[in-house]
């Protein structure tokens, strides 16, 4: 199974400041035949179901604000919130869909400092 | 409007069984893979398993901890997927979500509590 490890487990950022979440996979999720990274990012706000933010590591889902960006390739990925807003308080998860089981990272809790 | 509605959760004793349903509307259910994801209270997301479409032979896959105990099935004529859970353990206690791919839709979840 591919193990997904996020860092940090939590972070507190001031409003308007940058938040950076890292996700590392135990093996590459880059599929050579299509050159795509099979990596998604989800946001889960308190009491809500998860919401897809990015797929193929960096393709933004419709409606996601452009202050969110996804990057990385192979085994190392990053979710960046360029200017944290109050509504961004949530737990963020990466998930690989390169192979089954489709494993999630343990989650990163983002709070306001 | 896309809807996924889970049902069938509840309280069950260890060793018991429960069958969850996931009723879908608003998209082409038969073309979608259906996944089950669970989340224990205060914990992270855990992918449980999936069933692919008829075009992909209804292929199923599961995490190791539920293999042999859980079975995913679907009835495309009723736009409904199922998660049959047998030999339940206390560690199976969680909210169970059904989700889809390639389009990423999620239901609101149904709570399964395994306790004596």
CSV table of C-alpha atoms in Angstrom, one decimal:
chain,number,residue,atom,x,y,z
A,1,UNK,CA,0.0,0.0,0.0
A,2,UNK,CA,1.1,3.6,-0.7
A,3,UNK,CA,1.6,5.5,2.6
A,4,UNK,CA,0.7,9.2,2.5
A,5,UNK,CA,2.4,11.3,5.1
A,6,UNK,CA,1.4,15.0,5.6
A,7,UNK,CA,3.3,17.7,7.4
A,8,UNK,CA,2.7,19.4,9.6
A,9,UNK,CA,-0.1,17.8,11.6
A,10,UNK,CA,-1.4,21.3,12.4
A,11,UNK,CA,-0.5,24.9,11.7
A,12,UNK,CA,-1.7,28.3,12.9
A,13,UNK,CA,-1.4,31.1,10.4
A,14,UNK,CA,-2.4,34.8,10.7
A,15,UNK,CA,-5.1,36.1,8.4
A,16,UNK,CA,-3.7,37.1,5.1
A,17,UNK,CA,-0.5,35.1,5.6
A,18,UNK,CA,0.6,32.0,3.6
A,19,UNK,CA,-0.1,28.4,4.7
A,20,UNK,CA,1.8,25.5,3.3
A,21,UNK,CA,1.0,21.9,3.7
A,22,UNK,CA,3.2,19.1,2.5
A,23,UNK,CA,2.3,15.6,1.4
A,24,UNK,CA,4.8,12.8,0.7
A,25,UNK,CA,3.9,9.4,-0.8
A,26,UNK,CA,5.9,6.3,-0.1
A,27,UNK,CA,6.2,5.6,-3.8
A,28,UNK,CA,5.7,7.7,-6.9
A,29,UNK,CA,2.1,8.4,-7.9
A,30,UNK,CA,3.3,9.7,-11.3
A,31,UNK,CA,1.9,7.4,-14.0
A,32,UNK,CA,4.4,7.3,-16.8
A,33,UNK,CA,2.0,6.5,-19.6
A,34,UNK,CA,0.1,9.8,-19.2
A,35,UNK,CA,2.6,11.8,-17.2
A,36,UNK,CA,-0.1,12.6,-14.6
A,37,UNK,CA,0.3,12.6,-10.8
A,38,UNK,CA,-2.6,10.7,-9.3
A,39,UNK,CA,-2.9,12.9,-6.3
A,40,UNK,CA,-5.9,14.9,-4.9
A,41,UNK,CA,-6.4,17.4,-2.2
A,42,UNK,CA,-9.5,17.7,0.0
A,43,UNK,CA,-10.7,20.3,2.4
A,44,UNK,CA,-13.0,19.3,5.3
A,45,UNK,CA,-14.5,22.1,7.3
A,46,UNK,CA,-15.9,21.3,10.8
A,47,UNK,CA,-19.2,19.3,10.5
A,48,UNK,CA,-19.0,19.1,6.7
A,49,UNK,CA,-18.2,16.5,4.2
A,50,UNK,CA,-14.9,16.6,2.4
A,51,UNK,CA,-14.6,18.9,-0.6
A,52,UNK,CA,-12.3,18.3,-3.6
A,53,UNK,CA,-9.9,21.1,-4.1
A,54,UNK,CA,-7.4,19.7,-6.6
A,55,UNK,CA,-6.9,16.6,-8.8
A,56,UNK,CA,-3.9,15.5,-10.9
A,57,UNK,CA,-2.0,17.3,-8.1
A,58,UNK,CA,-2.5,20.8,-9.5
A,59,UNK,CA,-5.8,21.0,-11.4
A,60,UNK,CA,-8.1,23.2,-9.4
A,61,UNK,CA,-11.7,22.0,-9.1
A,62,UNK,CA,-14.3,24.4,-10.4
A,63,UNK,CA,-15.2,27.1,-7.8
A,64,UNK,CA,-12.0,26.8,-5.7
A,65,UNK,CA,-10.6,30.2,-5.0
A,66,UNK,CA,-7.3,30.9,-6.8
A,67,UNK,CA,-5.5,31.6,-3.5
A,68,UNK,CA,-5.3,27.9,-3.3
A,69,UNK,CA,-2.6,26.2,-5.4
A,70,UNK,CA,-1.4,22.6,-5.7
A,71,UNK,CA,2.1,21.6,-6.8
A,72,UNK,CA,4.6,18.8,-6.9
A,73,UNK,CA,5.3,15.6,-8.7
A,74,UNK,CA,6.4,12.0,-8.1
A,75,UNK,CA,6.4,11.7,-4.3
A,76,UNK,CA,6.4,15.2,-3.0
A,77,UNK,CA,3.4,17.5,-3.1
A,78,UNK,CA,2.4,20.9,-1.7
A,79,UNK,CA,-0.9,22.6,-1.0
A,80,UNK,CA,-0.5,26.4,-0.6
A,81,UNK,CA,-3.0,28.9,0.6
A,82,UNK,CA,-1.4,32.2,-0.5
A,83,UNK,CA,-3.5,34.5,1.8
A,84,UNK,CA,-5.4,32.7,4.6
A,85,UNK,CA,-9.0,33.7,5.1
A,86,UNK,CA,-11.2,32.8,8.0
A,87,UNK,CA,-13.3,30.5,5.9
A,88,UNK,CA,-10.2,28.4,5.2
A,89,UNK,CA,-10.1,27.0,8.7
A,90,UNK,CA,-10.4,23.2,8.0
A,91,UNK,CA,-8.6,19.9,7.9
A,92,UNK,CA,-6.8,19.3,4.6
A,93,UNK,CA,-6.1,15.8,3.2
A,94,UNK,CA,-4.1,14.5,0.3
A,95,UNK,CA,-5.1,11.3,-1.3
A,96,UNK,CA,-3.4,9.1,-3.9
A,97,UNK,CA,-5.5,7.4,-6.5
A,98,UNK,CA,-2.6,5.8,-8.3
A,99,UNK,CA,-3.4,2.4,-6.9
A,100,UNK,CA,-5.8,0.7,-4.5
A,101,UNK,CA,-6.2,1.1,-1.7
A,102,UNK,CA,-6.7,4.8,-2.3
A,103,UNK,CA,-4.9,6.0,0.7
A,104,UNK,CA,-5.3,9.4,2.5
A,105,UNK,CA,-2.8,11.4,4.4
A,106,UNK,CA,-3.5,11.8,8.1
A,107,UNK,CA,-4.8,15.3,7.6
A,108,UNK,CA,-3.4,18.8,8.5
A,109,UNK,CA,-5.5,21.1,10.6
A,110,UNK,CA,-5.3,24.7,9.7
A,111,UNK,CA,-6.2,27.3,12.2
A,112,UNK,CA,-6.1,31.1,12.6
A,113,UNK,CA,-3.2,32.5,14.7
B,1,UNK,CA,-28.9,18.4,-8.8
B,2,UNK,CA,-26.5,15.6,-7.8
B,3,UNK,CA,-27.5,13.7,-4.7
B,4,UNK,CA,-26.0,10.8,-2.9
B,5,UNK,CA,-27.9,9.6,0.1
B,6,UNK,CA,-26.6,7.0,2.5
B,7,UNK,CA,-28.8,5.0,4.8
B,8,UNK,CA,-28.8,1.9,6.9
B,9,UNK,CA,-26.5,3.0,9.7
B,10,UNK,CA,-27.1,2.3,13.3
B,11,UNK,CA,-26.1,0.5,16.4
B,12,UNK,CA,-24.9,-3.1,16.1
B,13,UNK,CA,-23.2,-5.5,18.5
B,14,UNK,CA,-19.7,-6.8,17.8
B,15,UNK,CA,-19.9,-9.7,15.4
B,16,UNK,CA,-23.2,-8.4,13.9
B,17,UNK,CA,-24.0,-7.3,10.4
B,18,UNK,CA,-25.3,-4.2,8.7
B,19,UNK,CA,-26.0,-3.2,5.1
B,20,UNK,CA,-25.6,0.3,4.0
B,21,UNK,CA,-27.2,1.8,0.9
B,22,UNK,CA,-26.2,4.7,-1.3
B,23,UNK,CA,-29.0,6.1,-3.4
B,24,UNK,CA,-27.9,8.3,-6.3
B,25,UNK,CA,-29.5,10.8,-8.6
B,26,UNK,CA,-28.6,13.7,-10.9
B,27,UNK,CA,-25.8,12.0,-12.8
B,28,UNK,CA,-25.1,8.9,-14.8
B,29,UNK,CA,-24.7,6.4,-12.0
B,30,UNK,CA,-24.0,3.4,-14.2
B,31,UNK,CA,-20.9,5.1,-15.6
B,32,UNK,CA,-19.4,5.9,-12.2
B,33,UNK,CA,-17.3,3.9,-9.8
B,34,UNK,CA,-18.6,4.0,-6.2
B,35,UNK,CA,-16.3,4.3,-3.3
B,36,UNK,CA,-16.9,3.9,0.4
B,37,UNK,CA,-14.9,6.1,2.8
B,38,UNK,CA,-15.2,6.1,6.5
B,39,UNK,CA,-14.3,8.5,9.3
B,40,UNK,CA,-14.1,7.7,13.0
B,41,UNK,CA,-15.1,10.5,15.3
B,42,UNK,CA,-12.3,13.0,15.5
B,43,UNK,CA,-10.1,11.0,13.1
B,44,UNK,CA,-9.1,11.2,9.5
B,45,UNK,CA,-10.5,9.8,6.3
B,46,UNK,CA,-10.1,6.1,5.4
B,47,UNK,CA,-10.9,4.7,2.0
B,48,UNK,CA,-12.7,1.4,2.6
B,49,UNK,CA,-13.3,0.0,-0.9
B,50,UNK,CA,-14.9,0.5,-4.3
B,51,UNK,CA,-16.8,-1.0,-7.1
B,52,UNK,CA,-16.3,-0.1,-10.7
B,53,UNK,CA,-18.8,0.2,-13.5
B,54,UNK,CA,-20.3,-2.6,-15.6
B,55,UNK,CA,-17.9,-1.5,-18.4
B,56,UNK,CA,-15.1,-2.4,-16.0
B,57,UNK,CA,-16.7,-5.7,-14.9
B,58,UNK,CA,-17.9,-4.3,-11.6
B,59,UNK,CA,-14.4,-4.8,-10.2
B,60,UNK,CA,-14.1,-4.5,-6.5
B,61,UNK,CA,-11.2,-3.6,-4.1
B,62,UNK,CA,-11.0,-3.3,-0.4
B,63,UNK,CA,-8.6,-2.3,2.4
B,64,UNK,CA,-7.0,-5.2,4.1
B,65,UNK,CA,-8.8,-4.7,7.4
B,66,UNK,CA,-12.2,-5.3,5.9
B,67,UNK,CA,-11.4,-7.8,3.2
B,68,UNK,CA,-13.5,-10.9,3.7
B,69,UNK,CA,-15.9,-9.1,6.0
B,70,UNK,CA,-17.3,-6.3,3.8
B,71,UNK,CA,-18.8,-6.6,0.3
B,72,UNK,CA,-19.6,-3.7,-2.1
B,73,UNK,CA,-22.3,-4.2,-4.7
B,74,UNK,CA,-24.5,-2.1,-6.9
B,75,UNK,CA,-27.9,-2.2,-8.7
B,76,UNK,CA,-27.6,0.2,-11.7
B,77,UNK,CA,-31.3,-0.2,-12.4
B,78,UNK,CA,-32.0,1.4,-9.1
B,79,UNK,CA,-29.0,3.8,-9.0
B,80,UNK,CA,-28.0,2.4,-5.7
B,81,UNK,CA,-24.8,0.9,-4.2
B,82,UNK,CA,-24.5,-1.2,-1.1
B,83,UNK,CA,-21.9,-1.9,1.5
B,84,UNK,CA,-22.6,-5.2,3.3
B,85,UNK,CA,-20.7,-5.4,6.5
B,86,UNK,CA,-20.4,-8.6,8.4
B,87,UNK,CA,-18.4,-9.7,11.5
B,88,UNK,CA,-18.4,-6.1,12.6
B,89,UNK,CA,-15.7,-4.9,15.1
B,90,UNK,CA,-15.7,-2.0,17.5
B,91,UNK,CA,-13.0,-0.4,15.3
B,92,UNK,CA,-15.5,-0.3,12.4
B,93,UNK,CA,-17.4,2.4,14.2
B,94,UNK,CA,-17.4,5.5,12.0
B,95,UNK,CA,-19.4,7.7,9.7
B,96,UNK,CA,-19.5,5.9,6.3
B,97,UNK,CA,-19.6,8.1,3.1
B,98,UNK,CA,-20.3,6.9,-0.4
B,99,UNK,CA,-18.4,8.8,-3.1
B,100,UNK,CA,-18.0,8.6,-6.8
B,101,UNK,CA,-15.3,8.8,-9.5
B,102,UNK,CA,-14.3,10.1,-11.9
B,103,UNK,CA,-16.7,12.9,-10.9
B,104,UNK,CA,-16.2,13.5,-7.2
B,105,UNK,CA,-19.5,13.5,-5.4
B,106,UNK,CA,-20.0,12.7,-1.7
B,107,UNK,CA,-23.0,11.8,0.4
B,108,UNK,CA,-23.6,13.2,3.8
B,109,UNK,CA,-22.7,10.0,5.5
B,110,UNK,CA,-24.4,7.5,7.8
B,111,UNK,CA,-23.1,6.6,11.3
B,112,UNK,CA,-22.3,3.0,12.2
B,113,UNK,CA,-21.7,2.3,15.8
B,114,UNK,CA,-20.4,-1.1,16.8
B,115,UNK,CA,-20.8,-1.6,20.6
B,116,UNK,CA,-22.1,-4.0,23.1
